[in-house]
Short mmCIF file of C-alpha atoms in Angstrom, two decimals:
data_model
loop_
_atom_site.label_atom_id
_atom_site.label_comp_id
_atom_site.label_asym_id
_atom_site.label_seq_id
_atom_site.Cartn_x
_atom_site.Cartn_y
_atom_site.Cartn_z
CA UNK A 196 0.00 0.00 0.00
CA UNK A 197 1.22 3.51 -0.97
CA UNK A 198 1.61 5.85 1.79
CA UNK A 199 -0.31 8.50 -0.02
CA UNK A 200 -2.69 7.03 -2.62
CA UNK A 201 -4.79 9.19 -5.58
CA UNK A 202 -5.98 8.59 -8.42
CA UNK A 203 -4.01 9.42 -11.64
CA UNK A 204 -6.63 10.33 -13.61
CA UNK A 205 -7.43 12.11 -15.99
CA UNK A 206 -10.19 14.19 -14.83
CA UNK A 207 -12.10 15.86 -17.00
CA UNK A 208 -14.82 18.33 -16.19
CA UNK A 209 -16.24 21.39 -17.95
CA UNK A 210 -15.38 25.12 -17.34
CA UNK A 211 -17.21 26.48 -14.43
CA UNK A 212 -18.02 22.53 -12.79
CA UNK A 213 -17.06 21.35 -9.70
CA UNK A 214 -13.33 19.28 -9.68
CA UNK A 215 -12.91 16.49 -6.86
CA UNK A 216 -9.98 15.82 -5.85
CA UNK A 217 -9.47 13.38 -3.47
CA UNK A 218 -6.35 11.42 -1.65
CA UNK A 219 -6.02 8.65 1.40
CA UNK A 220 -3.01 8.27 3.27
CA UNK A 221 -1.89 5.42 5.40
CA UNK A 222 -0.06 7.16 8.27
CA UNK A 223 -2.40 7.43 11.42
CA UNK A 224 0.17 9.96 13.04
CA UNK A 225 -0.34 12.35 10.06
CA UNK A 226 -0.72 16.05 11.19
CA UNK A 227 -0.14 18.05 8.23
CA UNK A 228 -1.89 17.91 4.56
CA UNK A 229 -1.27 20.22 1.43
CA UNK A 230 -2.56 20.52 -2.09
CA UNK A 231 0.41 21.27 -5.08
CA UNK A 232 -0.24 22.00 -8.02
CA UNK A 233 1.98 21.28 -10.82
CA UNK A 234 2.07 22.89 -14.84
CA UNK A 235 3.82 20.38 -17.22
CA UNK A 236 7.58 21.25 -17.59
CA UNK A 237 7.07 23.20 -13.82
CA UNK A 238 8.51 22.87 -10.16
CA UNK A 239 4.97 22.78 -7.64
CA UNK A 240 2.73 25.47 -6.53
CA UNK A 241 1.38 25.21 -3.14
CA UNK A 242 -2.55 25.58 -3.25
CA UNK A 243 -3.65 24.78 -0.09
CA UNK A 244 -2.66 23.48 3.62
CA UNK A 245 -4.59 21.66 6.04
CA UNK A 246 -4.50 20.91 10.19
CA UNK A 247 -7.34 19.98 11.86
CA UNK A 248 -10.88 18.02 10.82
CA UNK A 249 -13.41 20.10 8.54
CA UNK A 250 -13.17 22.23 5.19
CA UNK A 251 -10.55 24.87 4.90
CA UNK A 252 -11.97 27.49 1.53
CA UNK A 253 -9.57 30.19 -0.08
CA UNK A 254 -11.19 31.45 -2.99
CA UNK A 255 -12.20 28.81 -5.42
CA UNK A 256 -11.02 25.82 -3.60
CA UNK A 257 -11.85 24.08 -0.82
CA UNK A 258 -9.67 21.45 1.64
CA UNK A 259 -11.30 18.47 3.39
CA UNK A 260 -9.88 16.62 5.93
CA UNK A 261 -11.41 13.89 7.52
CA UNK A 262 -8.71 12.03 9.62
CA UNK A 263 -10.42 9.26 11.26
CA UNK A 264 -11.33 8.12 7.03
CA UNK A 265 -7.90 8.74 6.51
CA UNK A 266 -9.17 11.50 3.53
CA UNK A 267 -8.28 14.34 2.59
CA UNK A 268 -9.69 15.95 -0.75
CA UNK A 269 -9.68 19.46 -2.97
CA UNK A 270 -12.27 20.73 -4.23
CA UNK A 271 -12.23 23.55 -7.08
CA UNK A 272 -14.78 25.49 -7.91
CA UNK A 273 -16.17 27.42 -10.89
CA UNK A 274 -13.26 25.19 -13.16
CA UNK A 275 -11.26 26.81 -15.50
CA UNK A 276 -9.46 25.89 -18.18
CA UNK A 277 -6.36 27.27 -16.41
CA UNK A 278 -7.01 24.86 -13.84
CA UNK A 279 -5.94 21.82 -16.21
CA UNK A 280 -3.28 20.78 -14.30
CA UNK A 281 -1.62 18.24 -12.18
CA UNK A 282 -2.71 17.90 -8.40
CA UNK A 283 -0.36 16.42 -6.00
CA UNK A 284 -1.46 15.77 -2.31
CA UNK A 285 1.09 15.75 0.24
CA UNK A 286 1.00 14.67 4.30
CA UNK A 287 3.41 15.32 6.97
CA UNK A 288 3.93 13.54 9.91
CA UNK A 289 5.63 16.71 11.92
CA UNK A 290 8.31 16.06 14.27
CA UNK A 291 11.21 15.92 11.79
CA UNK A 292 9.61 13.91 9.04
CA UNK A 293 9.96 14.06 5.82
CA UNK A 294 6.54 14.98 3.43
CA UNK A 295 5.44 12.28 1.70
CA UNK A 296 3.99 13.05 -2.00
CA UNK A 297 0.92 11.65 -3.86
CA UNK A 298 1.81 10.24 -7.80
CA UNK A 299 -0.77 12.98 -8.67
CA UNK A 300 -4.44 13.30 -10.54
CA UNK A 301 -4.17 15.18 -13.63
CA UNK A 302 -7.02 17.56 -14.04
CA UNK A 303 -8.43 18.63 -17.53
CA UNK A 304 -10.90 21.58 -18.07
CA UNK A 305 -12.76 21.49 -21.00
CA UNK A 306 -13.52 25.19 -22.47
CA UNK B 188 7.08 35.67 1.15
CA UNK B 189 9.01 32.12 1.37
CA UNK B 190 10.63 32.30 -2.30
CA UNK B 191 12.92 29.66 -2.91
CA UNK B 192 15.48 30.60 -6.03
CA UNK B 193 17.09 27.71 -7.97
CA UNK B 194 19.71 27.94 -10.79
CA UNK B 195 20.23 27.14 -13.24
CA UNK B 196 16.98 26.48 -14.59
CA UNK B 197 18.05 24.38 -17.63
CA UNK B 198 21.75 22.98 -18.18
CA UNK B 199 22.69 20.66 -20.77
CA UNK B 200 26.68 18.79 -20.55
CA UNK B 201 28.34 16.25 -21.46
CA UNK B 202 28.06 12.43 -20.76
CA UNK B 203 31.10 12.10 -17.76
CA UNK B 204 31.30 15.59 -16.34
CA UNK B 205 29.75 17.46 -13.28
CA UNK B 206 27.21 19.83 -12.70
CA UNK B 207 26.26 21.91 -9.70
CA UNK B 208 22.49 23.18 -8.81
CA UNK B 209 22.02 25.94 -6.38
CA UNK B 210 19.16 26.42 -3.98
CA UNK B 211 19.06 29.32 -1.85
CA UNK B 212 16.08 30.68 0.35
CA UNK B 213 15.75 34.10 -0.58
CA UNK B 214 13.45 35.49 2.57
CA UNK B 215 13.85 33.28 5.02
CA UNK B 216 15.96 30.91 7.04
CA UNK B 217 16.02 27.22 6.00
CA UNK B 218 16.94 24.90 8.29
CA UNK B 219 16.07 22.50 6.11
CA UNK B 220 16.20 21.58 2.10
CA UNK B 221 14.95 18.90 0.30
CA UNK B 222 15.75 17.43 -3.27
CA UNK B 223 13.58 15.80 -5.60
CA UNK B 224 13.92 14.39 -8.95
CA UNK B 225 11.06 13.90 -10.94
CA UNK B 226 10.99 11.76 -14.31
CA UNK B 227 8.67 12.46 -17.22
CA UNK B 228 5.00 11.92 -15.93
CA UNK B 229 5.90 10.38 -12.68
CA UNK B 230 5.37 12.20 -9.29
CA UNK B 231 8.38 13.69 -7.33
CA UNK B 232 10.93 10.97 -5.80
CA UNK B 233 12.51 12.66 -2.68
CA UNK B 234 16.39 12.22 -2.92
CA UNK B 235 18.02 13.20 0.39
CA UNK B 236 17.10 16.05 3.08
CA UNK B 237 19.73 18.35 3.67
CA UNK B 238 20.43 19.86 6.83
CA UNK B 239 22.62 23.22 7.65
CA UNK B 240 26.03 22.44 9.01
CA UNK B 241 25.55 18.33 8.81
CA UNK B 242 25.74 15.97 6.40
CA UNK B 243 22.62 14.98 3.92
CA UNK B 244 20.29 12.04 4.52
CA UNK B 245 20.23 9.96 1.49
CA UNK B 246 16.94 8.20 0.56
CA UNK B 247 16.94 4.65 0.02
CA UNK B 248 18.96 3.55 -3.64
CA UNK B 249 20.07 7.40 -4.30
CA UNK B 250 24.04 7.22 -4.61
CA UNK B 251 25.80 9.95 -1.92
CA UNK B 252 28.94 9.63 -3.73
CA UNK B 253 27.17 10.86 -7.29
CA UNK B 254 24.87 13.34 -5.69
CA UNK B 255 26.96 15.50 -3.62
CA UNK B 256 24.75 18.15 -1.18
CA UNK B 257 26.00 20.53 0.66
CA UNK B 258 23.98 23.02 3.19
CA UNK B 259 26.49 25.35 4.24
CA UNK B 260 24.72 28.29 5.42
CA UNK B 261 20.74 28.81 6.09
CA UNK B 262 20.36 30.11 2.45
CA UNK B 263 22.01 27.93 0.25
CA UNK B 264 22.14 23.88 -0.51
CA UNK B 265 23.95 22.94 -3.26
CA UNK B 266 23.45 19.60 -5.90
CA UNK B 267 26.45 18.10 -7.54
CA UNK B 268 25.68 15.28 -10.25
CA UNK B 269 29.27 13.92 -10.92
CA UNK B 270 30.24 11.78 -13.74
CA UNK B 271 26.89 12.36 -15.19
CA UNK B 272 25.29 9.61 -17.12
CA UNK B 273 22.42 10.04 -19.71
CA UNK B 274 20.14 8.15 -16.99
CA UNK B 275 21.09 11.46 -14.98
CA UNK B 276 18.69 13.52 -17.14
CA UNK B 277 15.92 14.57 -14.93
CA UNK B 278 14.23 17.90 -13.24
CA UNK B 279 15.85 18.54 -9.86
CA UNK B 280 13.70 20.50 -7.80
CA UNK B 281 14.74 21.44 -4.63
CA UNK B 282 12.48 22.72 -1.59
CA UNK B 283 13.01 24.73 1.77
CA UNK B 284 11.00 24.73 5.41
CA UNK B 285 10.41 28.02 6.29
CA UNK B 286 9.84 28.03 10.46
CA UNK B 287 7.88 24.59 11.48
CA UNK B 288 8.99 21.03 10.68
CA UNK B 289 5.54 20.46 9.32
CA UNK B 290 4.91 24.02 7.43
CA UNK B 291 4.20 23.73 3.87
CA UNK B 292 7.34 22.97 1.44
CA UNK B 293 8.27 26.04 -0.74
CA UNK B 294 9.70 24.76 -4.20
CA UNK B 295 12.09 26.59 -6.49
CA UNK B 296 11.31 26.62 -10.09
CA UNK B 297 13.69 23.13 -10.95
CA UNK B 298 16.30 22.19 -13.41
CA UNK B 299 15.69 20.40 -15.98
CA UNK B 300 19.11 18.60 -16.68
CA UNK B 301 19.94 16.97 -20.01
CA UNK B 302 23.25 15.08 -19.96
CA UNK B 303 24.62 14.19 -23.72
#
């Protein structure tokens, strides 16, 4: 079992849907959770960062973490076709450790 | 804030020779650096974790001897691929912790090396 687990993809949803992102990780003592994003060719932009239980919203997206499920998701709103990228969820453990990255779900936005 | 600056950004050499990536922080103090490699269309691979003033941490089947780090001061890590092979040719991204061992990894923009 992967320590961080999403799936690859592609996901394609029109401009202005919903995109769901979503990831599972495997380490109980998890504490911290981020979204990347990541343009072909391109070094990762953080999106979002996660602590504690519930939604997180900054602009169009939206973090979920639910840690007893072991889930942690994205969710972007109002698409765009600038969105079309890859997503790459990543979990901490704190204390020293070292993040541990998701393969990624590539996101397409149709116009 | 938290802008990590990486150079050079592309770098093409010669099958047998050495090249050096820099990473520096350029407003803030890392204690810590990381470098990845990522192949074509497969997620990042962490490579070691540098630390300032000690020696790197190698990650499981990543050569020390061919990838030489060095974290001399809380700005700057450096990458050394020596004797590059073709199988070298990657993008090296490197990444920086800003205050908190769990705070969100800052990337620089990579380098995309191409060994001939």
């Amino acid at each position: 079992q992967k320590e961080v687990e999403q799936n690859s993809g592609p996901l394609s949803v029109p401009e202005g849907a919903i995109a769901s992102l979503n990831c599972t990780y495997s380490d109980r003592g998890s504490q911290s959770f981020f979204w990347y994003r990541q343009y072909s060719g391109k070094s990762p932009e953080l999106i979002m960062f996660i602590y504690s239980n519930g939604d997180k919203e900054d602009g169009r997206f939206t973090a979920q973490l639910n840690k007893a499920s072991q889930y942690v998701s994205l969710l972007i709103r109002d698409s765009q076709p600038s969105d079309s990228a890859t997503y790459l969820c990543a979990v901490n453990r704190g204390g020293g450790f070292k993040t541990i990255f998701g393969a990624g779900t590539r996101l397409f936005v149709k116009a | 804030g938290a802008v990590v600056s990486q150079h050079p950004s592309r770098v093409i050499c010669k099958s047998g020779t050495s090249v050096k990536i820099e990473c520096r922080s350029l407003d803030f103090q890392a204690t810590t650096m990381f470098w990845y490699r990522q192949f074509p269309k497969q997620s990042l691979m962490l490579m070691a974790t540098s630390n300032e003033g000690s020696k790197a941490t190698y990650e499981q089947g990543v050569e020390k001897d061919k990838f030489l780090i060095n974290h001399a001061s809380l700005t700057l890590s450096t990458l050394t691929v020596t004797s590059a092979h073709p199988e070298d040719s990657s993008f090296y991204i490197c990444s920086a912790i800003t205050l908190f061992d769990n705070s969100p990894l800052h990337f620089g923009n990579g380098t995309r090396l191409t060994v001939t």
